[in-house]
Amino acid sequence: MVDHRASPGLPEDIARWAGYDPKQTGEGKVYEVDTLKCFNCHGHVVPNPFRTRERHSYKGHYVCDHCAYLLSRSDYVHIPLSKIFDNLKTQATLGSSPRLLTSQ
């Protein structure tokens, strides 16, 4: 959601560049659009309606361009984000700096 109820809004050229409808991102407007959630990094992407390239997927789920590049590398080892969070929680519980306990 892009909320311009308390701002001057986006200039028309910038709104078009970002893939937004300029009529919906002006002063006092609220622009809502469905987003895509990356399966790998859990980032959210506003889909560009003018995109002609295929969208990437991993195990049937959307993957952003950055993560698609990482997944395509032969040396990439996939670790689910939830596993990374669990590791950080465990490290914080042990009272150690996350940098001390990593094997990389």
Coordinates of N, CA, C and O in Angstrom, one line a residue:
M1 N 0.8 -1.2 0.0 CA 0.0 0.0 0.0 C 0.9 1.2 0.0 O 1.9 1.3 0.7
V2 N 0.6 2.2 -0.8 CA 1.2 3.5 -0.9 C 0.2 4.5 -0.4 O -0.8 4.7 -1.1
D3 N 0.5 5.1 0.7 CA -0.5 6.0 1.4 C 0.0 7.5 1.2 O 1.0 7.9 1.8
H4 N -0.7 8.3 0.5 CA -0.4 9.7 0.3 C -1.4 10.6 0.8 O -1.6 11.7 0.4
R5 N -2.1 10.2 1.9 CA -3.2 11.0 2.5 C -2.6 12.2 3.2 O -3.2 13.2 3.3
A6 N -1.3 12.1 3.6 CA -0.7 13.3 4.3 C 0.6 13.7 3.5 O 1.5 14.2 4.1
S7 N 0.6 13.5 2.2 CA 1.8 13.9 1.4 C 1.4 14.4 0.1 O 0.2 14.3 -0.3
P8 N 2.3 15.1 -0.6 CA 2.0 15.6 -1.9 C 1.8 14.5 -3.0 O 1.5 14.9 -4.1
G9 N 2.1 13.3 -2.7 CA 2.0 12.2 -3.7 C 3.2 12.1 -4.6 O 4.2 12.8 -4.4
L10 N 3.2 11.2 -5.5 CA 4.3 10.9 -6.4 C 4.1 11.7 -7.7 O 3.0 11.8 -8.2
P11 N 5.2 12.3 -8.2 CA 5.1 12.9 -9.5 C 4.7 11.9 -10.6 O 5.1 10.7 -10.4
E12 N 4.1 12.3 -11.6 CA 3.6 11.3 -12.6 C 4.7 10.5 -13.2 O 4.5 9.3 -13.4
D13 N 5.8 11.1 -13.5 CA 6.9 10.3 -14.2 C 7.5 9.3 -13.3 O 7.8 8.2 -13.7
I14 N 7.6 9.6 -12.0 CA 8.1 8.6 -11.0 C 7.1 7.5 -10.8 O 7.5 6.3 -10.7
A15 N 5.8 7.8 -10.7 CA 4.8 6.8 -10.5 C 4.8 5.8 -11.7 O 4.8 4.6 -11.5
R16 N 4.9 6.4 -12.9 CA 5.0 5.5 -14.1 C 6.2 4.6 -14.1 O 6.2 3.4 -14.4
W17 N 7.4 5.2 -13.7 CA 8.6 4.5 -13.7 C 8.5 3.3 -12.7 O 9.1 2.2 -12.9
A18 N 7.8 3.5 -11.6 CA 7.7 2.5 -10.5 C 6.6 1.5 -10.9 O 6.4 0.5 -10.2
G19 N 5.9 1.7 -12.0 CA 4.8 0.8 -12.4 C 3.5 1.1 -11.7 O 2.6 0.2 -11.8
Y20 N 3.3 2.2 -11.1 CA 2.1 2.6 -10.5 C 1.2 3.4 -11.4 O 1.7 4.0 -12.4
D21 N -0.1 3.4 -11.2 CA -1.0 4.2 -11.9 C -0.9 5.6 -11.3 O -1.3 5.8 -10.2
P22 N -0.5 6.7 -12.1 CA -0.3 8.0 -11.6 C -1.6 8.6 -11.0 O -1.6 9.4 -10.0
K23 N -2.8 8.2 -11.5 CA -4.1 8.7 -10.9 C -4.3 8.2 -9.5 O -5.0 8.8 -8.8
Q24 N -3.7 7.1 -9.1 CA -3.9 6.5 -7.8 C -2.8 6.8 -6.8 O -2.8 6.4 -5.7
T25 N -1.7 7.5 -7.2 CA -0.6 7.8 -6.3 C -0.4 9.3 -6.1 O 0.6 9.8 -5.7
G26 N -1.4 10.1 -6.5 CA -1.3 11.6 -6.3 C -1.6 12.0 -4.9 O -1.8 11.2 -4.0
E27 N -1.7 13.3 -4.7 CA -1.9 13.8 -3.4 C -3.2 13.4 -2.8 O -4.3 13.4 -3.5
G28 N -3.2 12.9 -1.6 CA -4.4 12.5 -0.9 C -4.9 11.1 -1.2 O -5.9 10.7 -0.8
K29 N -4.2 10.4 -2.1 CA -4.6 9.1 -2.5 C -4.0 7.9 -1.8 O -2.9 8.1 -1.2
V30 N -4.7 6.8 -1.8 CA -4.1 5.5 -1.2 C -4.1 4.5 -2.3 O -5.2 4.3 -3.0
Y31 N -3.0 4.0 -2.6 CA -2.8 3.0 -3.7 C -2.5 1.6 -3.1 O -1.6 1.4 -2.4
E32 N -3.4 0.7 -3.4 CA -3.3 -0.7 -2.9 C -3.1 -1.6 -4.1 O -3.8 -1.5 -5.1
V33 N -2.2 -2.5 -4.0 CA -2.0 -3.5 -5.1 C -1.5 -4.8 -4.4 O -0.9 -4.8 -3.4
D34 N -1.9 -5.9 -5.1 CA -1.4 -7.2 -4.6 C 0.1 -7.3 -4.8 O 0.6 -6.8 -5.8
T35 N 0.8 -7.9 -3.9 CA 2.2 -8.1 -4.0 C 2.5 -9.6 -4.1 O 1.7 -10.5 -3.8
L36 N 3.7 -9.9 -4.5 CA 4.2 -11.3 -4.6 C 5.2 -11.5 -3.4 O 6.1 -10.6 -3.3
K37 N 5.1 -12.5 -2.7 CA 6.1 -12.8 -1.6 C 7.1 -13.9 -2.1 O 6.7 -14.9 -2.5
C38 N 8.3 -13.5 -1.9 CA 9.4 -14.4 -2.4 C 9.5 -15.6 -1.4 O 9.6 -15.4 -0.2
F39 N 9.5 -16.8 -1.9 CA 9.6 -18.0 -1.1 C 10.9 -18.1 -0.4 O 10.9 -18.7 0.7
N40 N 11.9 -17.6 -1.0 CA 13.3 -17.7 -0.4 C 13.6 -16.7 0.7 O 13.9 -17.0 1.8
C41 N 13.5 -15.4 0.3 CA 13.9 -14.3 1.3 C 12.7 -13.7 2.0 O 12.9 -12.9 2.9
H42 N 11.5 -14.0 1.6 CA 10.2 -13.5 2.2 C 10.0 -12.0 1.9 O 9.2 -11.4 2.6
G43 N 10.8 -11.5 1.0 CA 10.6 -10.1 0.6 C 9.3 -10.0 -0.3 O 8.8 -11.0 -0.9
H44 N 8.8 -8.8 -0.3 CA 7.5 -8.6 -1.1 C 7.9 -7.7 -2.3 O 8.6 -6.7 -2.2
V45 N 7.3 -8.0 -3.4 CA 7.6 -7.3 -4.7 C 6.2 -6.9 -5.3 O 5.3 -7.6 -5.3
V46 N 6.2 -5.6 -5.7 CA 5.0 -5.1 -6.5 C 5.2 -5.6 -7.9 O 6.2 -5.2 -8.6
P47 N 4.4 -6.4 -8.5 CA 4.6 -6.9 -9.8 C 4.4 -5.8 -10.8 O 3.5 -5.0 -10.7
N48 N 5.3 -5.8 -11.8 CA 5.3 -4.8 -12.9 C 4.3 -5.4 -13.9 O 4.6 -6.4 -14.5
P49 N 3.2 -4.7 -14.2 CA 2.3 -5.2 -15.2 C 2.9 -5.2 -16.6 O 2.3 -5.9 -17.5
F50 N 4.0 -4.5 -16.9 CA 4.6 -4.5 -18.2 C 5.7 -5.5 -18.4 O 6.4 -5.5 -19.4
R51 N 6.0 -6.3 -17.4 CA 7.1 -7.2 -17.4 C 6.8 -8.3 -18.5 O 5.7 -8.8 -18.6
T52 N 7.8 -8.5 -19.4 CA 7.7 -9.5 -20.4 C 8.5 -10.8 -20.1 O 8.2 -11.8 -20.6
R53 N 9.5 -10.7 -19.2 CA 10.2 -11.8 -18.8 C 9.4 -12.7 -17.9 O 8.5 -12.3 -17.2
E54 N 9.7 -14.0 -17.9 CA 9.0 -15.0 -17.0 C 9.3 -14.7 -15.6 O 10.4 -14.1 -15.3
R55 N 8.4 -15.0 -14.7 CA 8.7 -14.9 -13.3 C 9.3 -16.2 -12.8 O 8.9 -17.3 -13.3
H56 N 10.2 -16.2 -11.9 CA 10.9 -17.4 -11.4 C 10.1 -18.1 -10.4 O 9.3 -17.4 -9.6
S57 N 10.3 -19.4 -10.2 CA 9.6 -20.1 -9.2 C 10.6 -21.2 -8.6 O 11.5 -21.6 -9.3
Y58 N 10.3 -21.6 -7.4 CA 11.1 -22.7 -6.8 C 10.1 -23.6 -6.1 O 9.3 -23.1 -5.2
K59 N 10.0 -24.8 -6.5 CA 9.0 -25.8 -5.9 C 7.6 -25.2 -6.0 O 6.8 -25.4 -5.1
G60 N 7.3 -24.5 -7.1 CA 6.0 -24.0 -7.4 C 5.6 -22.7 -6.7 O 4.5 -22.2 -6.8
H61 N 6.6 -22.1 -6.0 CA 6.4 -20.8 -5.3 C 7.2 -19.7 -6.0 O 8.3 -19.9 -6.6
Y62 N 6.7 -18.5 -6.0 CA 7.3 -17.3 -6.6 C 8.7 -17.1 -5.9 O 8.8 -17.2 -4.7
V63 N 9.7 -16.7 -6.7 CA 11.0 -16.3 -6.2 C 11.4 -15.0 -6.9 O 11.3 -14.9 -8.1
C64 N 11.9 -14.1 -6.1 CA 12.3 -12.8 -6.7 C 13.5 -12.9 -7.6 O 14.2 -14.0 -7.5
D65 N 13.8 -11.9 -8.4 CA 14.9 -12.0 -9.3 C 16.3 -12.3 -8.6 O 17.1 -13.0 -9.1
H66 N 16.5 -11.6 -7.5 CA 17.7 -11.7 -6.8 C 17.9 -13.2 -6.3 O 19.0 -13.8 -6.5
C67 N 16.9 -13.7 -5.7 CA 17.0 -15.1 -5.2 C 17.0 -16.1 -6.3 O 17.7 -17.1 -6.2
A68 N 16.4 -15.8 -7.4 CA 16.5 -16.7 -8.6 C 17.9 -16.8 -9.1 O 18.4 -17.9 -9.4
Y69 N 18.6 -15.7 -9.0 CA 20.1 -15.7 -9.4 C 20.8 -16.6 -8.4 O 21.6 -17.4 -8.8
L70 N 20.6 -16.4 -7.1 CA 21.3 -17.2 -6.1 C 21.0 -18.7 -6.3 O 21.9 -19.5 -6.2
L71 N 19.7 -19.0 -6.5 CA 19.3 -20.4 -6.6 C 19.9 -21.0 -7.9 O 20.1 -22.3 -7.9
S72 N 20.3 -20.2 -8.9 CA 20.8 -20.8 -10.1 C 22.3 -21.1 -10.0 O 22.9 -21.8 -10.8
R73 N 23.0 -20.6 -9.0 CA 24.4 -20.8 -8.8 C 24.6 -22.2 -8.3 O 23.9 -22.7 -7.5
S74 N 25.7 -22.9 -8.8 CA 26.0 -24.3 -8.5 C 26.5 -24.4 -7.0 O 26.3 -25.4 -6.4
D75 N 27.1 -23.3 -6.5 CA 27.6 -23.4 -5.1 C 26.6 -23.0 -4.1 O 26.9 -22.9 -2.9
Y76 N 25.4 -22.6 -4.5 CA 24.4 -22.1 -3.5 C 23.8 -23.3 -2.7 O 23.4 -24.3 -3.2
V77 N 23.7 -23.1 -1.4 CA 23.1 -24.1 -0.5 C 21.9 -23.4 0.1 O 22.0 -22.4 0.8
H78 N 20.7 -24.0 -0.2 CA 19.5 -23.4 0.3 C 19.3 -23.7 1.8 O 19.3 -24.8 2.2
I79 N 19.1 -22.6 2.5 CA 18.7 -22.8 3.9 C 17.4 -21.9 4.1 O 17.4 -20.7 3.8
P80 N 16.3 -22.6 4.5 CA 15.0 -21.8 4.6 C 15.2 -20.7 5.6 O 15.9 -20.8 6.6
L81 N 14.5 -19.6 5.4 CA 14.6 -18.4 6.2 C 14.2 -18.8 7.7 O 14.8 -18.3 8.6
S82 N 13.2 -19.6 7.8 CA 12.8 -20.0 9.1 C 13.9 -20.7 9.9 O 14.0 -20.6 11.1
K83 N 14.7 -21.5 9.2 CA 15.8 -22.2 9.8 C 16.9 -21.2 10.3 O 17.5 -21.3 11.4
I84 N 17.1 -20.2 9.5 CA 18.1 -19.1 9.8 C 17.6 -18.4 11.1 O 18.3 -18.1 12.0
F85 N 16.3 -18.1 11.2 CA 15.7 -17.4 12.3 C 15.8 -18.3 13.6 O 16.2 -17.9 14.7
D86 N 15.6 -19.6 13.4 CA 15.7 -20.5 14.5 C 17.1 -20.6 15.0 O 17.4 -20.6 16.2
N87 N 18.1 -20.6 14.1 CA 19.5 -20.6 14.5 C 19.9 -19.3 15.3 O 20.6 -19.4 16.3
L88 N 19.4 -18.2 14.8 CA 19.7 -16.9 15.5 C 19.1 -16.9 16.9 O 19.7 -16.4 17.8
K89 N 17.9 -17.4 17.0 CA 17.2 -17.5 18.3 C 18.0 -18.4 19.3 O 18.2 -18.1 20.4
T90 N 18.5 -19.5 18.8 CA 19.3 -20.4 19.6 C 20.6 -19.8 20.0 O 21.0 -19.9 21.2
Q91 N 21.2 -19.1 19.1 CA 22.5 -18.4 19.4 C 22.3 -17.3 20.4 O 23.1 -17.1 21.3
A92 N 21.2 -16.6 20.3 CA 20.9 -15.5 21.3 C 20.6 -16.1 22.6 O 21.0 -15.5 23.7
T93 N 19.9 -17.2 22.7 CA 19.6 -17.9 24.0 C 20.9 -18.3 24.6 O 21.1 -18.3 25.9
L94 N 21.9 -18.8 23.8 CA 23.2 -19.2 24.4 C 24.0 -18.1 24.8 O 25.0 -18.3 25.5
G95 N 23.7 -16.9 24.4 CA 24.4 -15.7 24.8 C 25.7 -15.4 24.0 O 26.5 -14.6 24.4
S96 N 25.8 -16.1 22.9 CA 27.0 -15.9 22.0 C 26.6 -15.0 20.8 O 25.5 -15.0 20.3
S97 N 27.6 -14.3 20.3 CA 27.4 -13.5 19.1 C 27.2 -14.4 18.0 O 27.8 -15.5 17.8
P98 N 26.2 -14.1 17.1 CA 26.0 -15.0 15.9 C 27.2 -15.2 15.1 O 27.4 -16.2 14.5
R99 N 28.2 -14.2 15.0 CA 29.4 -14.4 14.2 C 30.3 -15.4 14.8 O 31.1 -16.0 14.1
L100 N 30.3 -15.6 16.1 CA 31.2 -16.6 16.7 C 30.7 -18.0 16.5 O 31.6 -18.9 16.5
L101 N 29.4 -18.2 16.2 CA 28.9 -19.6 16.1 C 28.7 -20.0 14.7 O 28.3 -21.1 14.4
T102 N 29.0 -19.2 13.7 CA 28.8 -19.6 12.3 C 30.0 -20.3 11.8 O 31.1 -20.1 12.2
S103 N 29.7 -21.3 10.9 CA 30.8 -22.1 10.4 C 31.3 -21.5 9.1 O 32.2 -22.1 8.5
Q104 N 30.8 -20.4 8.7 CA 31.3 -19.8 7.4 C 32.3 -18.7 7.6 O 32.4 -18.0 8.4

